[in-house]
Amino acid sequence: MIKRIDATEKAIELIKILKEKHGDLMFYQAGGCCEGTQPQCFEKGGFYQRMGDVCIGTIEETEFWVDKDLFEYWKHAHFTLDVIDAFGVGGFSLETPLKKTFRIEYRIFTPEEELSLEPVTFIE
């Protein structure tokens, strides 16, 4: 099965640091507005997803949720979670006090990859 999301080593290291401090985590990637367009990292259960939102996979046992409308737009894309030294949009994400910001890089799946993508989970 082809994963829909992966992470860079820098992102994995930051997730481990945040898990040590905050416990279980979750990510949420919105399509804009108040949440911004960058992935936000919360304590697990610290953000309530909407009906139809999609879990596209896990990184370090941390679920990565995507806004239902954004998933429709990007369902043919692979996500790579990365981290940069910067202050993110809004400052709601747990990495903000560390002066870090998670970000996503996208690439389109090949036709062959599309045939064997990992299944997603929807909020019903």
mmCIF file of N, CA and C in Angstrom:
data_model
loop_
_atom_site.group_PDB
_atom_site.id
_atom_site.type_symbol
_atom_site.label_atom_id
_atom_site.label_comp_id
_atom_site.label_asym_id
_atom_site.label_seq_id
_atom_site.Cartn_x
_atom_site.Cartn_y
_atom_site.Cartn_z
ATOM 1 N N MET A 1 0.834 -1.191 0.000
ATOM 2 C CA MET A 1 0.000 0.000 0.000
ATOM 3 C C MET A 1 0.878 1.253 0.000
ATOM 4 N N ILE A 2 0.452 2.235 -0.730
ATOM 5 C CA ILE A 2 1.159 3.508 -0.830
ATOM 6 C C ILE A 2 0.623 4.456 0.248
ATOM 7 N N LYS A 3 1.529 4.995 1.057
ATOM 8 C CA LYS A 3 1.131 5.939 2.100
ATOM 9 C C LYS A 3 0.747 7.277 1.478
ATOM 10 N N ARG A 4 -0.216 7.942 2.088
ATOM 11 C CA ARG A 4 -0.636 9.266 1.634
ATOM 12 C C ARG A 4 0.174 10.374 2.295
ATOM 13 N N ILE A 5 0.862 10.036 3.393
ATOM 14 C CA ILE A 5 1.652 11.039 4.104
ATOM 15 C C ILE A 5 2.930 10.405 4.650
ATOM 16 N N ASP A 6 4.002 11.169 4.545
ATOM 17 C CA ASP A 6 5.293 10.821 5.136
ATOM 18 C C ASP A 6 5.818 12.072 5.833
ATOM 19 N N ALA A 7 6.964 11.944 6.479
ATOM 20 C CA ALA A 7 7.557 13.089 7.183
ATOM 21 C C ALA A 7 9.067 13.065 7.018
ATOM 22 N N THR A 8 9.644 14.250 7.049
ATOM 23 C CA THR A 8 11.095 14.371 7.030
ATOM 24 C C THR A 8 11.636 14.010 8.412
ATOM 25 N N GLU A 9 12.927 13.747 8.468
ATOM 26 C CA GLU A 9 13.555 13.448 9.759
ATOM 27 C C GLU A 9 13.400 14.615 10.737
ATOM 28 N N LYS A 10 13.510 15.851 10.225
ATOM 29 C CA LYS A 10 13.347 17.022 11.092
ATOM 30 C C LYS A 10 11.949 17.059 11.711
ATOM 31 N N ALA A 11 10.946 16.740 10.924
ATOM 32 C CA ALA A 11 9.576 16.734 11.433
ATOM 33 C C ALA A 11 9.385 15.619 12.458
ATOM 34 N N ILE A 12 9.954 14.452 12.191
ATOM 35 C CA ILE A 12 9.838 13.332 13.127
ATOM 36 C C ILE A 12 10.505 13.667 14.457
ATOM 37 N N GLU A 13 11.663 14.284 14.410
ATOM 38 C CA GLU A 13 12.349 14.670 15.646
ATOM 39 C C GLU A 13 11.524 15.664 16.454
ATOM 40 N N LEU A 14 10.904 16.633 15.783
ATOM 41 C CA LEU A 14 10.080 17.614 16.485
ATOM 42 C C LEU A 14 8.832 16.953 17.079
ATOM 43 N N ILE A 15 8.235 16.022 16.357
ATOM 44 C CA ILE A 15 7.079 15.296 16.895
ATOM 45 C C ILE A 15 7.472 14.567 18.174
ATOM 46 N N LYS A 16 8.628 13.938 18.179
ATOM 47 C CA LYS A 16 9.091 13.220 19.375
ATOM 48 C C LYS A 16 9.266 14.172 20.556
ATOM 49 N N ILE A 17 9.818 15.339 20.312
ATOM 50 C CA ILE A 17 9.988 16.349 21.373
ATOM 51 C C ILE A 17 8.623 16.778 21.910
ATOM 52 N N LEU A 18 7.693 17.049 21.005
ATOM 53 C CA LEU A 18 6.359 17.493 21.423
ATOM 54 C C LEU A 18 5.600 16.398 22.163
ATOM 55 N N LYS A 19 5.784 15.147 21.753
ATOM 56 C CA LYS A 19 5.119 14.030 22.441
ATOM 57 C C LYS A 19 5.659 13.874 23.862
ATOM 58 N N GLU A 20 6.950 14.086 24.039
ATOM 59 C CA GLU A 20 7.524 14.001 25.386
ATOM 60 C C GLU A 20 6.898 15.039 26.311
ATOM 61 N N LYS A 21 6.649 16.214 25.778
ATOM 62 C CA LYS A 21 6.114 17.308 26.580
ATOM 63 C C LYS A 21 4.597 17.239 26.752
ATOM 64 N N HIS A 22 3.878 16.850 25.673
ATOM 65 C CA HIS A 22 2.419 16.972 25.663
ATOM 66 C C HIS A 22 1.664 15.641 25.634
ATOM 67 N N GLY A 23 2.358 14.522 25.451
ATOM 68 C CA GLY A 23 1.664 13.238 25.327
ATOM 69 C C GLY A 23 1.215 12.993 23.895
ATOM 70 N N ASP A 24 0.144 12.229 23.739
ATOM 71 C CA ASP A 24 -0.356 11.898 22.401
ATOM 72 C C ASP A 24 -0.772 13.164 21.657
ATOM 73 N N LEU A 25 -0.488 13.163 20.357
ATOM 74 C CA LEU A 25 -0.742 14.333 19.522
ATOM 75 C C LEU A 25 -1.681 13.993 18.369
ATOM 76 N N MET A 26 -2.101 15.028 17.679
ATOM 77 C CA MET A 26 -2.843 14.905 16.426
ATOM 78 C C MET A 26 -2.482 16.102 15.545
ATOM 79 N N PHE A 27 -2.597 15.927 14.238
ATOM 80 C CA PHE A 27 -2.427 17.026 13.289
ATOM 81 C C PHE A 27 -3.761 17.300 12.620
ATOM 82 N N TYR A 28 -3.954 18.578 12.272
ATOM 83 C CA TYR A 28 -5.118 18.956 11.478
ATOM 84 C C TYR A 28 -4.661 19.950 10.419
ATOM 85 N N GLN A 29 -4.997 19.637 9.169
ATOM 86 C CA GLN A 29 -4.660 20.508 8.037
ATOM 87 C C GLN A 29 -5.958 21.078 7.497
ATOM 88 N N ALA A 30 -6.141 22.376 7.672
ATOM 89 C CA ALA A 30 -7.347 23.050 7.200
ATOM 90 C C ALA A 30 -7.098 23.644 5.818
ATOM 91 N N GLY A 31 -8.146 24.186 5.266
ATOM 92 C CA GLY A 31 -8.049 24.778 3.944
ATOM 93 C C GLY A 31 -7.861 26.281 3.956
ATOM 94 N N GLY A 32 -7.722 26.873 5.129
ATOM 95 C CA GLY A 32 -7.537 28.324 5.188
ATOM 96 C C GLY A 32 -8.366 28.939 6.294
ATOM 97 N N CYS A 33 -8.615 30.231 6.194
ATOM 98 C CA CYS A 33 -9.379 31.008 7.163
ATOM 99 C C CYS A 33 -8.664 31.034 8.506
ATOM 100 N N CYS A 34 -9.381 30.814 9.582
ATOM 101 C CA CYS A 34 -8.823 30.972 10.927
ATOM 102 C C CYS A 34 -7.674 30.025 11.225
ATOM 103 N N GLU A 35 -7.740 28.808 10.712
ATOM 104 C CA GLU A 35 -6.709 27.828 11.007
ATOM 105 C C GLU A 35 -5.465 28.010 10.138
ATOM 106 N N GLY A 36 -5.533 28.855 9.146
ATOM 107 C CA GLY A 36 -4.403 29.003 8.233
ATOM 108 C C GLY A 36 -4.339 27.837 7.271
ATOM 109 N N THR A 37 -3.276 27.783 6.506
ATOM 110 C CA THR A 37 -3.125 26.714 5.523
ATOM 111 C C THR A 37 -1.971 25.792 5.877
ATOM 112 N N GLN A 38 -1.425 25.934 7.066
ATOM 113 C CA GLN A 38 -0.350 25.068 7.524
ATOM 114 C C GLN A 38 -0.927 24.015 8.457
ATOM 115 N N PRO A 39 -0.288 22.838 8.516
ATOM 116 C CA PRO A 39 -0.780 21.841 9.466
ATOM 117 C C PRO A 39 -0.603 22.332 10.893
ATOM 118 N N GLN A 40 -1.595 22.060 11.705
ATOM 119 C CA GLN A 40 -1.559 22.453 13.110
ATOM 120 C C GLN A 40 -1.399 21.197 13.952
ATOM 121 N N CYS A 41 -0.550 21.253 14.964
ATOM 122 C CA CYS A 41 -0.309 20.137 15.866
ATOM 123 C C CYS A 41 -0.963 20.454 17.210
ATOM 124 N N PHE A 42 -1.787 19.515 17.692
ATOM 125 C CA PHE A 42 -2.506 19.685 18.941
ATOM 126 C C PHE A 42 -2.300 18.461 19.819
ATOM 127 N N GLU A 43 -2.575 18.604 21.121
ATOM 128 C CA GLU A 43 -2.700 17.423 21.959
ATOM 129 C C GLU A 43 -3.871 16.623 21.400
ATOM 130 N N LYS A 44 -3.760 15.295 21.419
ATOM 131 C CA LYS A 44 -4.831 14.466 20.865
ATOM 132 C C LYS A 44 -6.153 14.832 21.527
ATOM 133 N N GLY A 45 -7.158 15.096 20.706
ATOM 134 C CA GLY A 45 -8.464 15.512 21.207
ATOM 135 C C GLY A 45 -8.571 17.008 21.426
ATOM 136 N N GLY A 46 -7.493 17.755 21.196
ATOM 137 C CA GLY A 46 -7.487 19.200 21.415
ATOM 138 C C GLY A 46 -8.077 20.002 20.272
ATOM 139 N N PHE A 47 -8.494 19.324 19.220
ATOM 140 C CA PHE A 47 -9.146 19.973 18.091
ATOM 141 C C PHE A 47 -10.277 19.048 17.660
ATOM 142 N N TYR A 48 -11.454 19.604 17.484
ATOM 143 C CA TYR A 48 -12.611 18.803 17.098
ATOM 144 C C TYR A 48 -12.806 18.876 15.588
ATOM 145 N N GLN A 49 -12.692 17.716 14.955
ATOM 146 C CA GLN A 49 -12.876 17.654 13.520
ATOM 147 C C GLN A 49 -14.358 17.779 13.175
ATOM 148 N N ARG A 50 -14.601 18.144 11.924
ATOM 149 C CA ARG A 50 -15.970 18.266 11.428
ATOM 150 C C ARG A 50 -16.403 16.971 10.761
ATOM 151 N N MET A 51 -17.697 16.815 10.590
ATOM 152 C CA MET A 51 -18.228 15.667 9.859
ATOM 153 C C MET A 51 -17.600 15.645 8.470
ATOM 154 N N GLY A 52 -17.118 14.501 8.066
ATOM 155 C CA GLY A 52 -16.539 14.351 6.739
ATOM 156 C C GLY A 52 -15.047 14.566 6.678
ATOM 157 N N ASP A 53 -14.442 15.114 7.736
ATOM 158 C CA ASP A 53 -12.982 15.285 7.723
ATOM 159 C C ASP A 53 -12.310 13.921 7.617
ATOM 160 N N VAL A 54 -11.065 13.928 7.128
ATOM 161 C CA VAL A 54 -10.411 12.699 6.699
ATOM 162 C C VAL A 54 -9.067 12.511 7.399
ATOM 163 N N CYS A 55 -8.842 11.327 7.951
ATOM 164 C CA CYS A 55 -7.519 10.957 8.457
ATOM 165 C C CYS A 55 -6.781 10.267 7.307
ATOM 166 N N ILE A 56 -5.703 10.888 6.826
ATOM 167 C CA ILE A 56 -4.986 10.337 5.670
ATOM 168 C C ILE A 56 -3.840 9.419 6.074
ATOM 169 N N GLY A 57 -3.586 9.284 7.374
ATOM 170 C CA GLY A 57 -2.531 8.391 7.831
ATOM 171 C C GLY A 57 -1.965 8.848 9.158
ATOM 172 N N THR A 58 -0.873 8.200 9.553
ATOM 173 C CA THR A 58 -0.222 8.543 10.810
ATOM 174 C C THR A 58 1.274 8.754 10.606
ATOM 175 N N ILE A 59 1.829 9.579 11.479
ATOM 176 C CA ILE A 59 3.266 9.808 11.549
ATOM 177 C C ILE A 59 3.646 9.638 13.010
ATOM 178 N N GLU A 60 4.556 8.724 13.299
ATOM 179 C CA GLU A 60 4.957 8.470 14.685
ATOM 180 C C GLU A 60 3.728 8.229 15.565
ATOM 181 N N GLU A 61 2.806 7.404 15.064
ATOM 182 C CA GLU A 61 1.576 7.056 15.771
ATOM 183 C C GLU A 61 0.691 8.270 16.054
ATOM 184 N N THR A 62 0.830 9.306 15.257
ATOM 185 C CA THR A 62 0.054 10.534 15.396
ATOM 186 C C THR A 62 -0.826 10.693 14.159
ATOM 187 N N GLU A 63 -2.143 10.739 14.368
ATOM 188 C CA GLU A 63 -3.069 10.859 13.245
ATOM 189 C C GLU A 63 -2.922 12.218 12.565
ATOM 190 N N PHE A 64 -3.041 12.201 11.237
ATOM 191 C CA PHE A 64 -2.985 13.420 10.440
ATOM 192 C C PHE A 64 -4.335 13.580 9.755
ATOM 193 N N TRP A 65 -5.116 14.554 10.241
ATOM 194 C CA TRP A 65 -6.460 14.828 9.741
ATOM 195 C C TRP A 65 -6.436 15.985 8.754
ATOM 196 N N VAL A 66 -7.303 15.892 7.752
ATOM 197 C CA VAL A 66 -7.404 16.917 6.709
ATOM 198 C C VAL A 66 -8.859 17.344 6.586
ATOM 199 N N ASP A 67 -9.061 18.643 6.470
ATOM 200 C CA ASP A 67 -10.382 19.206 6.219
ATOM 201 C C ASP A 67 -11.006 18.511 5.007
ATOM 202 N N LYS A 68 -12.293 18.195 5.101
ATOM 203 C CA LYS A 68 -12.967 17.439 4.038
ATOM 204 C C LYS A 68 -12.876 18.127 2.678
ATOM 205 N N ASP A 69 -13.011 19.446 2.650
ATOM 206 C CA ASP A 69 -12.941 20.166 1.377
ATOM 207 C C ASP A 69 -11.518 20.165 0.818
ATOM 208 N N LEU A 70 -10.536 20.324 1.698
ATOM 209 C CA LEU A 70 -9.146 20.284 1.260
ATOM 210 C C LEU A 70 -8.794 18.893 0.737
ATOM 211 N N PHE A 71 -9.300 17.846 1.401
ATOM 212 C CA PHE A 71 -9.028 16.491 0.923
ATOM 213 C C PHE A 71 -9.579 16.291 -0.476
ATOM 214 N N GLU A 72 -10.775 16.787 -0.743
ATOM 215 C CA GLU A 72 -11.342 16.651 -2.094
ATOM 216 C C GLU A 72 -10.423 17.284 -3.133
ATOM 217 N N TYR A 73 -9.830 18.398 -2.777
ATOM 218 C CA TYR A 73 -8.935 19.102 -3.691
ATOM 219 C C TYR A 73 -7.602 18.370 -3.850
ATOM 220 N N TRP A 74 -7.070 17.812 -2.746
ATOM 221 C CA TRP A 74 -5.730 17.214 -2.734
ATOM 222 C C TRP A 74 -5.730 15.690 -2.626
ATOM 223 N N LYS A 75 -6.851 15.022 -2.878
ATOM 224 C CA LYS A 75 -6.905 13.572 -2.686
ATOM 225 C C LYS A 75 -5.993 12.800 -3.632
ATOM 226 N N HIS A 76 -5.517 13.429 -4.672
ATOM 227 C CA HIS A 76 -4.593 12.782 -5.611
ATOM 228 C C HIS A 76 -3.137 13.164 -5.333
ATOM 229 N N ALA A 77 -2.881 13.719 -4.126
ATOM 230 C CA ALA A 77 -1.533 14.191 -3.797
ATOM 231 C C ALA A 77 -0.981 13.493 -2.560
ATOM 232 N N HIS A 78 0.314 13.270 -2.598
ATOM 233 C CA HIS A 78 1.054 12.751 -1.442
ATOM 234 C C HIS A 78 1.507 13.950 -0.614
ATOM 235 N N PHE A 79 1.367 13.858 0.710
ATOM 236 C CA PHE A 79 1.790 14.913 1.627
ATOM 237 C C PHE A 79 3.118 14.507 2.259
ATOM 238 N N THR A 80 4.032 15.439 2.369
ATOM 239 C CA THR A 80 5.244 15.242 3.162
ATOM 240 C C THR A 80 5.285 16.337 4.215
ATOM 241 N N LEU A 81 5.264 15.921 5.480
ATOM 242 C CA LEU A 81 5.319 16.867 6.588
ATOM 243 C C LEU A 81 6.771 17.248 6.833
ATOM 244 N N ASP A 82 7.022 18.534 6.877
ATOM 245 C CA ASP A 82 8.358 19.064 7.135
ATOM 246 C C ASP A 82 8.240 20.125 8.226
ATOM 247 N N VAL A 83 9.364 20.662 8.662
ATOM 248 C CA VAL A 83 9.357 21.719 9.667
ATOM 249 C C VAL A 83 10.420 22.741 9.279
ATOM 250 N N ILE A 84 10.111 24.005 9.518
ATOM 251 C CA ILE A 84 11.062 25.085 9.243
ATOM 252 C C ILE A 84 11.186 25.968 10.480
ATOM 253 N N ASP A 85 12.241 26.736 10.528
ATOM 254 C CA ASP A 85 12.433 27.720 11.597
ATOM 255 C C ASP A 85 11.653 28.974 11.216
ATOM 256 N N ALA A 86 10.487 29.123 11.814
ATOM 257 C CA ALA A 86 9.632 30.273 11.503
ATOM 258 C C ALA A 86 8.457 30.279 12.472
ATOM 259 N N PHE A 87 7.796 31.422 12.572
ATOM 260 C CA PHE A 87 6.591 31.551 13.391
ATOM 261 C C PHE A 87 5.397 31.315 12.488
ATOM 262 N N GLY A 88 4.602 30.286 12.791
ATOM 263 C CA GLY A 88 3.489 29.906 11.932
ATOM 264 C C GLY A 88 2.286 30.814 12.037
ATOM 265 N N VAL A 89 1.362 30.577 11.143
ATOM 266 C CA VAL A 89 0.122 31.341 11.073
ATOM 267 C C VAL A 89 -0.686 31.128 12.351
ATOM 268 N N GLY A 90 -1.036 32.178 13.026
ATOM 269 C CA GLY A 90 -1.939 32.107 14.164
ATOM 270 C C GLY A 90 -1.319 31.689 15.475
ATOM 271 N N GLY A 91 -0.294 30.882 15.442
ATOM 272 C CA GLY A 91 0.377 30.491 16.665
ATOM 273 C C GLY A 91 -0.376 29.497 17.535
ATOM 274 N N PHE A 92 -1.365 28.766 16.975
ATOM 275 C CA PHE A 92 -2.138 27.810 17.759
ATOM 276 C C PHE A 92 -1.433 26.468 17.902
ATOM 277 N N SER A 93 -0.520 26.165 17.015
ATOM 278 C CA SER A 93 0.116 24.853 16.961
ATOM 279 C C SER A 93 1.175 24.705 18.051
ATOM 280 N N LEU A 94 1.346 23.488 18.564
ATOM 281 C CA LEU A 94 2.224 23.244 19.711
ATOM 282 C C LEU A 94 3.700 23.559 19.466
ATOM 283 N N GLU A 95 4.133 23.584 18.218
ATOM 284 C CA GLU A 95 5.549 23.872 17.938
ATOM 285 C C GLU A 95 5.864 25.364 17.967
ATOM 286 N N THR A 96 4.852 26.211 17.996
ATOM 287 C CA THR A 96 5.049 27.659 17.923
ATOM 288 C C THR A 96 5.999 28.206 18.991
ATOM 289 N N PRO A 97 5.889 27.815 20.270
ATOM 290 C CA PRO A 97 6.816 28.350 21.275
ATOM 291 C C PRO A 97 8.284 27.975 21.012
ATOM 292 N N LEU A 98 8.501 26.953 20.203
ATOM 293 C CA LEU A 98 9.866 26.533 19.858
ATOM 294 C C LEU A 98 10.386 27.273 18.621
ATOM 295 N N LYS A 99 9.585 28.232 18.141
ATOM 296 C CA LYS A 99 9.913 29.019 16.941
ATOM 297 C C LYS A 99 10.099 28.123 15.717
ATOM 298 N N LYS A 100 9.203 27.141 15.627
ATOM 299 C CA LYS A 100 9.172 26.198 14.504
ATOM 300 C C LYS A 100 7.790 26.237 13.887
ATOM 301 N N THR A 101 7.704 25.798 12.640
ATOM 302 C CA THR A 101 6.432 25.715 11.944
ATOM 303 C C THR A 101 6.414 24.458 11.088
ATOM 304 N N PHE A 102 5.385 23.628 11.286
ATOM 305 C CA PHE A 102 5.192 22.498 10.386
ATOM 306 C C PHE A 102 4.677 23.023 9.061
ATOM 307 N N ARG A 103 5.049 22.353 7.992
ATOM 308 C CA ARG A 103 4.540 22.701 6.670
ATOM 309 C C ARG A 103 4.411 21.431 5.850
ATOM 310 N N ILE A 104 3.659 21.524 4.781
ATOM 311 C CA ILE A 104 3.412 20.375 3.906
ATOM 312 C C ILE A 104 3.974 20.663 2.523
ATOM 313 N N GLU A 105 4.618 19.649 1.973
ATOM 314 C CA GLU A 105 5.014 19.659 0.567
ATOM 315 C C GLU A 105 4.150 18.621 -0.129
ATOM 316 N N TYR A 106 3.673 18.943 -1.323
ATOM 317 C CA TYR A 106 2.776 18.061 -2.058
ATOM 318 C C TYR A 106 3.437 17.567 -3.337
ATOM 319 N N ARG A 107 3.037 16.380 -3.751
ATOM 320 C CA ARG A 107 3.343 15.894 -5.092
ATOM 321 C C ARG A 107 2.167 15.041 -5.535
ATOM 322 N N ILE A 108 1.913 14.994 -6.815
ATOM 323 C CA ILE A 108 0.796 14.225 -7.351
ATOM 324 C C ILE A 108 1.199 12.749 -7.430
ATOM 325 N N PHE A 109 0.277 11.862 -7.040
ATOM 326 C CA PHE A 109 0.520 10.435 -7.159
ATOM 327 C C PHE A 109 0.632 10.041 -8.633
ATOM 328 N N THR A 110 1.442 9.047 -8.892
ATOM 329 C CA THR A 110 1.500 8.486 -10.245
ATOM 330 C C THR A 110 0.251 7.635 -10.457
ATOM 331 N N PRO A 111 -0.102 7.345 -11.711
ATOM 332 C CA PRO A 111 -1.256 6.465 -11.951
ATOM 333 C C PRO A 111 -1.105 5.097 -11.275
ATOM 334 N N GLU A 112 0.115 4.579 -11.226
ATOM 335 C CA GLU A 112 0.360 3.292 -10.576
ATOM 336 C C GLU A 112 0.122 3.386 -9.062
ATOM 337 N N GLU A 113 0.583 4.483 -8.454
ATOM 338 C CA GLU A 113 0.376 4.681 -7.018
ATOM 339 C C GLU A 113 -1.111 4.789 -6.688
ATOM 340 N N GLU A 114 -1.857 5.469 -7.533
ATOM 341 C CA GLU A 114 -3.297 5.662 -7.299
ATOM 342 C C GLU A 114 -4.029 4.330 -7.146
ATOM 343 N N LEU A 115 -3.503 3.278 -7.764
ATOM 344 C CA LEU A 115 -4.160 1.972 -7.713
ATOM 345 C C LEU A 115 -3.998 1.260 -6.378
ATOM 346 N N SER A 116 -3.029 1.695 -5.556
ATOM 347 C CA SER A 116 -2.798 0.976 -4.301
ATOM 348 C C SER A 116 -2.579 1.911 -3.114
ATOM 349 N N LEU A 117 -3.393 2.958 -3.019
ATOM 350 C CA LEU A 117 -3.300 3.902 -1.909
ATOM 351 C C LEU A 117 -3.874 3.314 -0.630
ATOM 352 N N GLU A 118 -3.242 3.651 0.504
ATOM 353 C CA GLU A 118 -3.796 3.255 1.792
ATOM 354 C C GLU A 118 -5.192 3.856 1.943
ATOM 355 N N PRO A 119 -6.100 3.135 2.580
ATOM 356 C CA PRO A 119 -7.445 3.689 2.782
ATOM 357 C C PRO A 119 -7.402 4.846 3.790
ATOM 358 N N VAL A 120 -8.411 5.689 3.716
ATOM 359 C CA VAL A 120 -8.530 6.810 4.656
ATOM 360 C C VAL A 120 -9.688 6.536 5.601
ATOM 361 N N THR A 121 -9.744 7.317 6.684
ATOM 362 C CA THR A 121 -10.836 7.238 7.653
ATOM 363 C C THR A 121 -11.586 8.565 7.624
ATOM 364 N N PHE A 122 -12.910 8.496 7.579
ATOM 365 C CA PHE A 122 -13.762 9.692 7.571
ATOM 366 C C PHE A 122 -14.472 9.833 8.908
ATOM 367 N N ILE A 123 -14.697 11.064 9.353
ATOM 368 C CA ILE A 123 -15.570 11.332 10.503
ATOM 369 C C ILE A 123 -17.011 11.248 9.998
ATOM 370 N N GLU A 124 -17.768 10.414 10.621
ATOM 371 C CA GLU A 124 -19.187 10.257 10.198
ATOM 372 C C GLU A 124 -20.120 10.723 11.283
#
